Short mmCIF file of C-alpha atoms and ligand atoms in Angstrom, two decimals:
data_model
loop_
_atom_site.label_atom_id
_atom_site.label_comp_id
_atom_site.label_asym_id
_atom_site.label_seq_id
_atom_site.Cartn_x
_atom_site.Cartn_y
_atom_site.Cartn_z
CA UNK A 768 -4.89 -7.08 -8.34
CA UNK A 769 -7.39 -3.71 -8.64
CA UNK A 770 -6.22 -0.96 -7.04
CA UNK A 771 -8.63 0.72 -4.27
CA UNK A 772 -6.82 4.21 -4.54
CA UNK A 773 -8.12 4.49 -8.39
CA UNK A 774 -11.63 2.60 -8.17
CA UNK A 775 -14.40 4.66 -8.67
CA UNK A 776 -17.28 3.37 -6.17
CA UNK A 777 -19.74 5.85 -7.75
CA UNK A 778 -22.96 4.01 -7.71
CA UNK A 779 -21.40 1.09 -6.39
CA UNK A 780 -22.15 -1.13 -3.07
CA UNK A 781 -18.93 -2.16 -1.93
CA UNK A 782 -18.73 -5.34 0.63
CA UNK A 783 -15.68 -4.25 3.11
CA UNK A 784 -14.67 -6.53 5.80
CA UNK A 785 -13.40 -4.69 7.76
CA UNK A 786 -11.88 -5.67 11.84
CA UNK A 787 -14.37 -4.33 14.09
CA UNK A 788 -13.24 -6.89 16.70
CA UNK A 789 -13.42 -3.72 19.75
CA UNK A 790 -13.44 -4.67 23.29
CA UNK A 791 -16.40 -3.93 25.00
CA UNK A 792 -17.53 -2.92 28.74
CA UNK A 793 -19.52 -5.74 30.03
CA UNK A 794 -21.58 -3.93 31.83
CA UNK A 795 -23.47 -1.22 29.49
CA UNK A 796 -21.35 -3.03 25.91
CA UNK A 797 -20.12 0.41 25.72
CA UNK A 798 -16.42 0.78 23.37
CA UNK A 799 -13.98 1.26 25.84
CA UNK A 800 -11.17 1.75 22.77
CA UNK A 801 -12.23 2.37 19.13
CA UNK A 802 -8.97 2.24 17.37
CA UNK A 803 -9.91 -0.77 15.15
CA UNK A 804 -13.06 1.68 13.83
CA UNK A 805 -10.90 4.54 13.47
CA UNK A 806 -8.78 2.80 11.77
CA UNK A 807 -10.96 1.89 8.91
CA UNK A 808 -12.11 5.15 8.39
CA UNK A 809 -9.86 6.27 5.46
CA UNK A 810 -11.42 3.25 3.55
CA UNK A 811 -14.68 4.13 4.12
CA UNK A 812 -14.46 8.00 3.43
CA UNK A 813 -12.87 7.31 0.21
CA UNK A 814 -16.15 5.01 -0.96
CA UNK A 815 -18.51 7.30 0.62
CA UNK A 816 -16.98 10.27 -1.11
CA UNK A 817 -17.20 8.10 -4.69
CA UNK A 818 -20.58 7.99 -4.09
CA UNK A 819 -20.68 4.27 -3.07
CA UNK A 820 -22.41 2.67 -0.51
CA UNK A 821 -20.63 0.52 1.82
CA UNK A 822 -22.12 -2.66 3.28
CA UNK A 823 -20.02 -3.61 6.49
CA UNK A 824 -18.63 -6.93 7.23
CA UNK A 825 -17.24 -7.84 10.72
CA UNK A 826 -16.50 -10.62 13.64
CA UNK A 827 -16.40 -9.13 17.10
CA UNK A 828 -15.15 -11.67 19.92
CA UNK A 829 -15.95 -15.62 19.53
CA UNK A 830 -19.42 -16.73 19.84
CA UNK A 831 -19.67 -20.39 20.45
CA UNK A 832 -23.25 -20.77 19.35
CA UNK A 833 -25.06 -19.12 17.14
CA UNK A 834 -26.45 -15.45 18.27
CA UNK A 835 -25.84 -13.85 21.86
CA UNK A 836 -26.05 -10.32 22.37
CA UNK A 837 -22.88 -9.84 23.84
CA UNK A 838 -21.17 -10.36 20.47
CA UNK A 839 -23.69 -8.62 18.69
CA UNK A 840 -22.20 -5.73 16.25
CA UNK A 841 -25.32 -3.81 16.93
CA UNK A 842 -24.11 -2.22 20.00
CA UNK A 843 -21.55 -0.60 17.44
CA UNK A 844 -24.49 1.40 15.35
CA UNK A 845 -24.32 4.65 16.91
CA UNK A 846 -20.80 4.72 17.17
CA UNK A 847 -19.94 4.37 14.02
CA UNK A 848 -22.84 6.84 12.91
CA UNK A 849 -20.85 9.26 15.04
CA UNK A 850 -17.20 8.58 13.83
CA UNK A 851 -18.28 8.89 9.94
CA UNK A 852 -20.90 11.48 10.36
CA UNK A 853 -23.12 9.10 7.96
CA UNK A 854 -26.43 7.53 8.54
CA UNK A 855 -25.79 3.78 9.29
CA UNK A 856 -28.57 0.96 9.15
CA UNK A 857 -28.02 -2.37 10.91
CA UNK A 858 -29.32 -5.64 9.52
CA UNK A 859 -29.73 -8.28 12.74
CA UNK A 860 -28.45 -11.13 10.53
CA UNK A 861 -25.40 -11.00 8.09
CA UNK A 862 -27.25 -13.48 5.26
CA UNK A 863 -31.12 -13.69 4.76
CA UNK A 864 -33.59 -12.13 3.05
CA UNK A 865 -33.59 -9.11 5.70
CA UNK A 866 -30.09 -8.48 4.67
CA UNK A 867 -30.49 -8.91 1.31
CA UNK A 868 -33.58 -6.53 1.22
CA UNK A 869 -31.49 -4.10 2.93
CA UNK A 870 -28.72 -4.26 0.77
CA UNK A 871 -30.71 -4.08 -2.05
CA UNK A 872 -32.48 -1.01 -0.90
CA UNK A 873 -29.39 0.83 0.12
CA UNK A 874 -28.30 4.02 -1.05
CA UNK A 875 -25.29 5.96 -2.02
CA UNK A 876 -23.91 7.36 0.65
CA UNK A 877 -25.21 5.55 3.54
CA UNK A 878 -23.84 2.63 5.45
CA UNK A 879 -25.24 -0.96 6.42
CA UNK A 880 -24.02 -2.65 9.27
CA UNK A 881 -24.34 -6.06 8.87
CA UNK A 882 -24.31 -8.51 12.25
CA UNK A 883 -21.46 -10.58 13.28
CA UNK A 884 -20.62 -12.92 10.82
CA UNK A 885 -19.44 -15.35 13.66
CA UNK A 886 -22.87 -16.12 14.80
CA UNK A 887 -22.52 -18.30 11.48
CA UNK A 888 -20.39 -21.69 12.06
CA UNK A 889 -19.50 -21.71 8.20
CA UNK A 890 -17.78 -18.00 8.58
CA UNK A 891 -14.69 -19.93 10.57
CA UNK A 892 -14.85 -23.10 8.41
CA UNK A 893 -14.58 -20.85 5.62
CA UNK A 894 -17.58 -22.46 3.90
CA UNK A 895 -17.80 -21.28 0.34
CA UNK A 896 -22.03 -21.51 0.15
CA UNK A 897 -21.91 -18.53 2.72
CA UNK A 898 -18.93 -16.69 1.71
CA UNK A 899 -21.78 -16.68 -1.53
CA UNK A 900 -24.46 -15.68 0.23
CA UNK A 901 -22.21 -12.66 1.54
CA UNK A 902 -20.81 -12.03 -1.89
CA UNK A 903 -24.40 -11.69 -3.48
CA UNK A 904 -25.24 -8.51 -1.21
CA UNK A 905 -22.73 -5.92 -3.41
CA UNK A 906 -21.04 -5.46 -6.43
CA UNK A 907 -17.20 -5.44 -5.47
CA UNK A 908 -15.16 -6.69 -2.29
CA UNK A 909 -13.00 -4.61 -0.17
CA UNK A 910 -10.60 -6.48 2.69
CA UNK A 911 -9.69 -3.92 5.31
CA UNK A 912 -9.15 -6.50 8.07
CA UNK A 913 -5.53 -6.99 8.30
CA UNK A 914 -6.35 -8.09 12.11
CA UNK A 915 -8.00 -11.58 10.56
CA UNK A 916 -5.52 -11.75 7.43
CA UNK A 917 -4.28 -15.04 9.30
CA UNK A 918 -7.25 -16.47 8.90
CA UNK A 919 -8.88 -18.81 5.89
CA UNK A 920 -12.23 -17.37 6.57
CA UNK A 921 -15.52 -17.09 4.57
CA UNK A 922 -15.80 -13.03 4.79
CA UNK A 923 -11.95 -12.89 4.60
CA UNK A 924 -10.86 -15.32 2.02
CA UNK A 925 -13.35 -17.44 0.46
CA UNK A 926 -16.04 -14.65 -0.46
CA UNK A 927 -12.59 -12.98 -2.51
CA UNK A 928 -13.00 -15.43 -5.11
CA UNK A 929 -16.71 -13.96 -6.07
CA UNK A 930 -14.97 -10.59 -7.50
CA UNK A 931 -12.53 -12.27 -9.54
CA UNK A 932 -12.20 -8.51 -11.43
CA UNK A 933 -13.39 -6.17 -8.28
CA UNK A 934 -11.61 -7.59 -4.99
CA UNK A 935 -8.99 -5.23 -3.36
CA UNK A 936 -7.43 -4.18 -0.22
CA UNK A 937 -8.30 -1.60 1.25
CA UNK A 938 -6.15 1.42 2.86
CA UNK A 939 -5.70 0.04 6.09
CA UNK A 940 -4.66 -3.02 5.01
CA UNK A 941 -2.07 -1.58 2.80
CA UNK A 942 -0.74 0.42 4.89
CA UNK A 943 -0.02 -2.62 6.64
CA UNK A 944 1.14 -4.67 4.10
CA UNK A 945 3.58 -1.62 3.38
CA UNK A 946 4.39 -1.08 6.87
CA UNK A 947 5.43 -4.82 7.30
CA UNK A 948 7.17 -5.29 3.99
CA UNK A 949 9.30 -2.03 4.55
CA UNK A 950 10.92 -4.25 7.86
CA UNK A 951 11.24 -7.50 6.36
CA UNK A 952 11.80 -6.67 2.91
CA UNK A 953 13.91 -3.24 2.47
CA UNK A 954 14.95 -2.69 6.03
CA UNK A 955 17.83 -0.32 6.56
CA UNK A 956 20.42 -1.68 8.59
CA UNK A 957 21.30 -2.11 11.27
CA UNK A 958 18.17 -3.55 11.39
CA UNK A 959 16.85 -4.51 15.50
CA UNK A 960 14.26 -6.65 16.03
CA UNK A 961 12.90 -6.54 19.92
CA UNK A 962 10.76 -9.63 21.30
CA UNK A 963 9.12 -10.15 24.42
CA UNK A 964 6.34 -11.41 26.04
CA UNK A 965 5.53 -14.36 28.27
CA UNK A 966 6.51 -17.46 25.70
CA UNK A 967 9.16 -18.79 24.15
CA UNK A 968 6.95 -21.00 22.50
CA UNK A 969 4.68 -18.14 21.04
CA UNK A 970 7.73 -16.51 19.91
CA UNK A 971 10.09 -19.11 18.20
CA UNK A 972 9.12 -18.78 14.90
CA UNK A 973 9.35 -15.25 14.58
CA UNK A 974 13.39 -15.29 16.09
CA UNK A 975 14.05 -18.02 13.66
CA UNK A 976 12.81 -15.76 10.76
CA UNK A 977 14.24 -13.03 11.93
CA UNK A 978 17.71 -14.55 12.40
CA UNK A 979 17.98 -14.34 8.46
CA UNK A 980 16.96 -10.49 8.30
CA UNK A 981 18.11 -8.71 11.77
CA UNK A 982 21.13 -7.62 12.83
CA UNK A 983 20.18 -7.61 16.64
CA UNK A 984 17.95 -9.61 18.15
CA UNK A 985 16.64 -8.07 21.99
CA UNK A 986 14.70 -10.60 23.93
CA UNK A 987 12.92 -9.41 26.95
CA UNK A 988 9.89 -10.16 28.94
CA UNK A 989 9.10 -13.63 30.37
CA UNK A 990 10.33 -15.22 27.77
CA UNK A 991 14.62 -14.58 28.35
CA UNK A 992 14.52 -16.89 31.41
CA UNK A 993 14.30 -19.84 29.30
CA UNK A 994 17.28 -18.56 27.63
CA UNK A 995 18.95 -17.96 30.45
CA UNK A 996 18.51 -21.36 32.18
CA UNK A 997 19.32 -22.37 28.38
CA UNK A 998 22.86 -20.67 29.60
CA UNK A 999 23.15 -22.51 32.63
CA UNK A 1000 21.96 -19.44 34.98
CA UNK A 1001 20.01 -19.58 38.07
CA UNK A 1002 16.92 -18.31 37.25
CA UNK A 1003 14.71 -19.25 40.63
CA UNK A 1004 10.86 -19.05 39.42
CA UNK A 1005 10.74 -17.11 36.53
CA UNK A 1006 8.72 -18.07 33.71
CA UNK A 1007 10.70 -21.08 32.77
CA UNK A 1008 9.54 -23.55 29.44
CA UNK A 1009 12.01 -26.42 29.93
CA UNK A 1010 10.66 -27.99 27.13
CA UNK A 1011 12.28 -25.12 24.79
CA UNK A 1012 15.30 -25.23 26.33
CA UNK A 1013 17.30 -26.92 23.76
CA UNK A 1014 15.51 -24.88 21.21
CA UNK A 1015 17.01 -21.56 22.92
CA UNK A 1016 20.61 -23.38 22.51
CA UNK A 1017 19.56 -23.52 18.76
CA UNK A 1018 18.74 -19.95 18.88
CA UNK A 1019 21.60 -19.02 20.12
CA UNK A 1020 24.28 -21.47 18.42
CA UNK A 1021 22.33 -20.33 15.19
CA UNK A 1022 22.87 -16.23 15.59
CA UNK A 1023 26.21 -17.05 16.44
CA UNK A 1024 27.02 -18.72 13.39
CA UNK A 1025 25.18 -16.26 11.10
CA UNK A 1026 26.65 -13.26 12.91
CA UNK A 1027 23.36 -11.72 14.57
CA UNK A 1028 23.85 -10.45 18.40
CA UNK A 1029 21.29 -12.09 20.53
CA UNK A 1030 20.79 -9.41 23.85
CA UNK A 1031 19.70 -11.02 26.74
CA UNK A 1032 18.94 -8.89 30.27
CA UNK A 1033 22.11 -9.01 31.60
CA UNK A 1034 19.95 -7.49 35.12
CA UNK A 1035 16.11 -8.15 36.37
CA UNK A 1036 13.75 -6.87 38.66
CA UNK A 1037 12.85 -9.80 40.76
CA UNK A 1038 10.20 -10.07 43.08
CA UNK A 1039 9.31 -12.80 45.68
CA UNK A 1040 5.50 -13.42 44.05
CA UNK A 1041 3.59 -12.39 41.04
CA UNK A 1042 2.14 -9.50 42.49
CA UNK A 1043 2.33 -5.32 42.53
CA UNK A 1044 2.63 -5.31 46.18
CA UNK A 1045 5.76 -7.90 46.41
CA UNK A 1046 8.77 -7.39 47.42
CA UNK A 1047 11.28 -6.50 44.95
CA UNK A 1048 15.18 -6.45 44.48
CA UNK A 1049 17.54 -5.85 41.60
CA UNK A 1050 19.29 -9.31 40.58
CA UNK A 1051 21.66 -10.42 37.98
CA UNK A 1052 19.14 -12.10 35.50
CA UNK A 1053 21.37 -15.72 35.73
CA UNK A 1054 21.49 -15.79 39.63
CA UNK A 1055 18.19 -15.17 40.59
CA UNK A 1056 17.61 -16.66 44.07
CA UNK A 1057 15.03 -19.79 44.93
CA UNK A 1058 11.63 -18.20 45.37
CA UNK A 1059 12.43 -15.38 43.69
CA UNK A 1060 11.30 -14.04 39.78
CA UNK A 1061 11.91 -11.51 37.31
CA UNK A 1062 9.39 -9.43 36.10
CA UNK A 1063 11.19 -6.93 34.46
CA UNK A 1064 14.65 -6.11 33.29
CA UNK A 1065 16.79 -4.42 35.21
CA UNK A 1066 18.68 -1.28 34.73
CA UNK A 1067 21.40 -2.47 32.77
CA UNK A 1068 19.73 -4.37 30.68
CA UNK A 1069 17.56 -1.42 29.87
CA UNK A 1070 20.95 0.76 29.24
CA UNK A 1071 21.92 -1.71 27.09
CA UNK A 1072 19.00 -2.21 24.71
CA UNK A 1073 18.22 1.67 24.70
CA UNK A 1074 21.99 1.76 23.16
CA UNK A 1075 21.31 -1.01 20.46
CA UNK A 1076 18.12 0.80 19.85
CA UNK A 1077 19.42 4.16 19.79
CA UNK A 1078 22.08 2.84 17.35
CA UNK A 1079 19.47 1.23 14.78
CA UNK A 1080 17.57 2.42 11.41
CA UNK A 1081 14.97 -0.49 11.21
CA UNK A 1082 12.86 -1.37 14.27
CA UNK A 1083 10.49 -3.94 14.89
CA UNK A 1084 9.13 -4.60 18.50
CA UNK A 1085 6.78 -7.24 19.50
CA UNK A 1086 6.28 -7.83 23.07
CA UNK A 1087 6.78 -6.42 26.71
CA UNK A 1088 9.75 -6.33 28.50
CA UNK A 1089 8.05 -7.14 31.69
CA UNK A 1090 4.99 -7.29 33.77
CA UNK A 1091 4.50 -3.75 32.11
CA UNK A 1092 0.83 -3.68 33.63
CA UNK A 1093 1.82 -3.39 37.16
CA UNK A 1094 4.25 -0.23 37.56
CA UNK A 1095 6.44 -1.93 39.81
CA UNK A 1096 8.01 -3.60 36.57
CA UNK A 1097 6.81 -1.57 34.24
CA UNK A 1098 10.13 0.42 33.73
CA UNK A 1099 11.97 -1.53 31.54
CA UNK A 1100 9.27 -1.45 28.72
CA UNK A 1101 8.75 1.95 29.54
CA UNK A 1102 12.39 2.86 28.61
CA UNK A 1103 12.28 0.51 25.40
CA UNK A 1104 8.95 2.72 24.23
CA UNK A 1105 10.62 5.57 24.98
CA UNK A 1106 14.09 4.71 22.99
CA UNK A 1107 12.20 3.31 19.91
CA UNK A 1108 10.28 6.58 19.91
CA UNK A 1109 13.71 8.67 20.49
CA UNK A 1110 15.42 6.49 17.48
CA UNK A 1111 12.51 6.93 15.19
CA UNK A 1112 12.59 10.80 15.74
CA UNK A 1113 16.33 10.20 15.09
CA UNK A 1114 15.42 8.68 11.11
CA UNK A 1115 14.32 4.81 11.87
CA UNK A 1116 11.71 3.35 11.04
CA UNK A 1117 9.71 1.84 13.99
CA UNK A 1118 7.02 -0.68 14.16
CA UNK A 1119 5.18 -1.95 16.90
CA UNK A 1120 2.77 -4.61 16.83
CA UNK A 1121 1.05 -7.28 18.53
CA UNK A 1122 -1.65 -5.72 21.27
CA UNK A 1123 0.42 -5.75 24.24
CA UNK A 1124 3.03 -3.59 22.58
CA UNK A 1125 0.91 -1.49 20.77
CA UNK A 1126 -1.00 -0.74 24.50
CA UNK A 1127 2.32 -0.31 26.08
CA UNK A 1128 3.14 2.19 23.56
CA UNK A 1129 0.17 3.90 24.61
CA UNK A 1130 0.37 3.39 28.11
CA UNK A 1131 3.97 5.32 28.05
CA UNK A 1132 2.24 8.05 25.16
CA UNK A 1133 4.84 6.94 22.18
CA UNK A 1134 2.33 5.89 20.56
CA UNK A 1135 2.01 8.49 18.28
CA UNK A 1136 5.97 8.47 17.75
CA UNK A 1137 6.14 5.26 16.20
CA UNK A 1138 6.26 4.83 12.42
CA UNK A 1139 3.60 2.31 12.21
CA UNK A 1140 1.54 1.39 15.23
CA UNK A 1141 0.12 -2.37 13.69
CA UNK A 1142 -3.72 -3.02 13.93
CA UNK A 1143 -2.79 -6.60 13.88
CA UNK A 1144 -1.53 -9.05 16.48
CA UNK A 1145 -1.46 -12.86 15.42
CA UNK A 1146 -1.78 -11.21 11.79
CA UNK A 1147 1.34 -9.73 11.93
CA UNK A 1148 3.15 -12.31 13.94
CA UNK A 1149 2.33 -14.59 10.90
CA UNK A 1150 3.40 -12.31 8.42
CA UNK A 1151 6.87 -12.27 10.30
CA UNK A 1152 6.82 -15.82 10.66
CA UNK A 1153 7.10 -15.77 7.07
CA UNK A 1154 4.18 -17.51 6.31
CA UNK A 1155 1.42 -16.46 3.56
CA UNK A 1156 -1.75 -14.42 4.84
CA UNK A 1157 -4.94 -16.27 2.91
CA UNK A 1158 -6.99 -12.91 3.37
CA UNK A 1159 -4.40 -10.94 1.31
CA UNK A 1160 -3.36 -14.04 -0.74
CA UNK A 1161 -6.96 -14.30 -1.74
CA UNK A 1162 -6.96 -10.48 -3.42
CA UNK A 1163 -3.63 -10.96 -4.88
CA UNK A 1164 -4.45 -13.79 -6.66
P1 AMP B 648 2.82 -11.99 24.55
O1 AMP B 648 1.11 -12.28 24.70
O2 AMP B 648 3.48 -13.33 24.89
O3 AMP B 648 3.35 -11.27 24.35
O4 AMP B 648 2.64 -12.03 26.26
C1 AMP B 648 2.42 -10.64 27.25
C2 AMP B 648 1.99 -10.79 28.35
O5 AMP B 648 3.65 -10.96 29.22
C3 AMP B 648 2.01 -9.53 29.61
O6 AMP B 648 0.62 -9.40 29.70
C4 AMP B 648 3.30 -9.41 30.45
O7 AMP B 648 2.44 -8.87 31.83
C5 AMP B 648 3.74 -10.85 30.24
N1 AMP B 648 5.31 -10.73 31.07
C6 AMP B 648 6.21 -10.07 30.13
N2 AMP B 648 7.25 -10.22 31.03
C7 AMP B 648 6.93 -11.27 32.03
C8 AMP B 648 7.58 -11.83 33.22
N3 AMP B 648 9.08 -11.47 33.40
N4 AMP B 648 6.87 -12.68 33.98
C9 AMP B 648 5.65 -13.28 33.58
N5 AMP B 648 5.06 -12.47 32.55
C10 AMP B 648 5.56 -11.75 31.64
#
């Protein structure tokens, strides 16, 4: 595999696949969070400072039927120009005569942003001839889109084969891979995985795969109640996936056999409705009255989880401990976020991944105190599920 850091981009037109799938305000298409654009800057800056030019490929959202202004990357041009301090040209089609002409006229030090690759159905189908048309625009290929590395799409995966000796991972992609490997393959013990969020079904594979790696698995959020029910608890009208009860039992018994400690929340903040103005009280998580639902972990659980985290040397966190978007149910996630930050300060390596946990870390002002906050949601989850990510495999091949 070619090394991005040592590759000399002087005089080259580099096709860079980025993940500029940023949130836009509905009224005026203003970017409400530019984290993904900022994350690509080290790669962009290195190519420009070598004396190269850049052709940027990205998707934005999930357009269904071809071009649609609400998913146009043109809304990003001005901001990109500002944060790169570089002239940014925009082509309103990612292939075709106009894109080809603009790419061939591109001068060193310039950036050409191409329109949303998902305006073509061929992108998500992983179409080879579409990938070839994209590939023909430049001299080399850099994949810096970790967020879409789990998709075998034309601009993330198929395109790489047209650059057998000139394909590489960008700096963001490299940082993401290194961080995920540090946790999965080189973890210093004790290794604690914190898994939360709404559903057991979304996290079964990751919990199963972590079983052979982690010493402790902390389970919070809505998914904890299916486990509580599997243990015979009363969970009122808390989230429950009845078809996953046997899976939960299997996970608990495997954990015992493998010496992995699974920590479920002893108590919960329960509410009489799913609302920020609901009546609330503290309840044991396995004795929740009917008509009430667990929407956050309780104080005993927060304390216990914090102690486990404090004793850890490697920490992976995916999924909030409760409905942290509503103030009455944010305390558990906030406490865990602070515990992860504190453990990191004391020498632990911490990785937070998945949109919601990253948003929670930011909300509680600990994002800068974490070793690595991943830009990948689905991609990171699939990595931790033990799957091969096609976008990375295509570069390594
Ligand atoms: P996920 O995308 O699976 O990580 O789930 C994140 C979502 O789970 C967040 O929007 C939380 O509000 C929600 N969530 C966390 N805990 C609970 C709970 N106890 N009951 C219902 N939803 C929850």
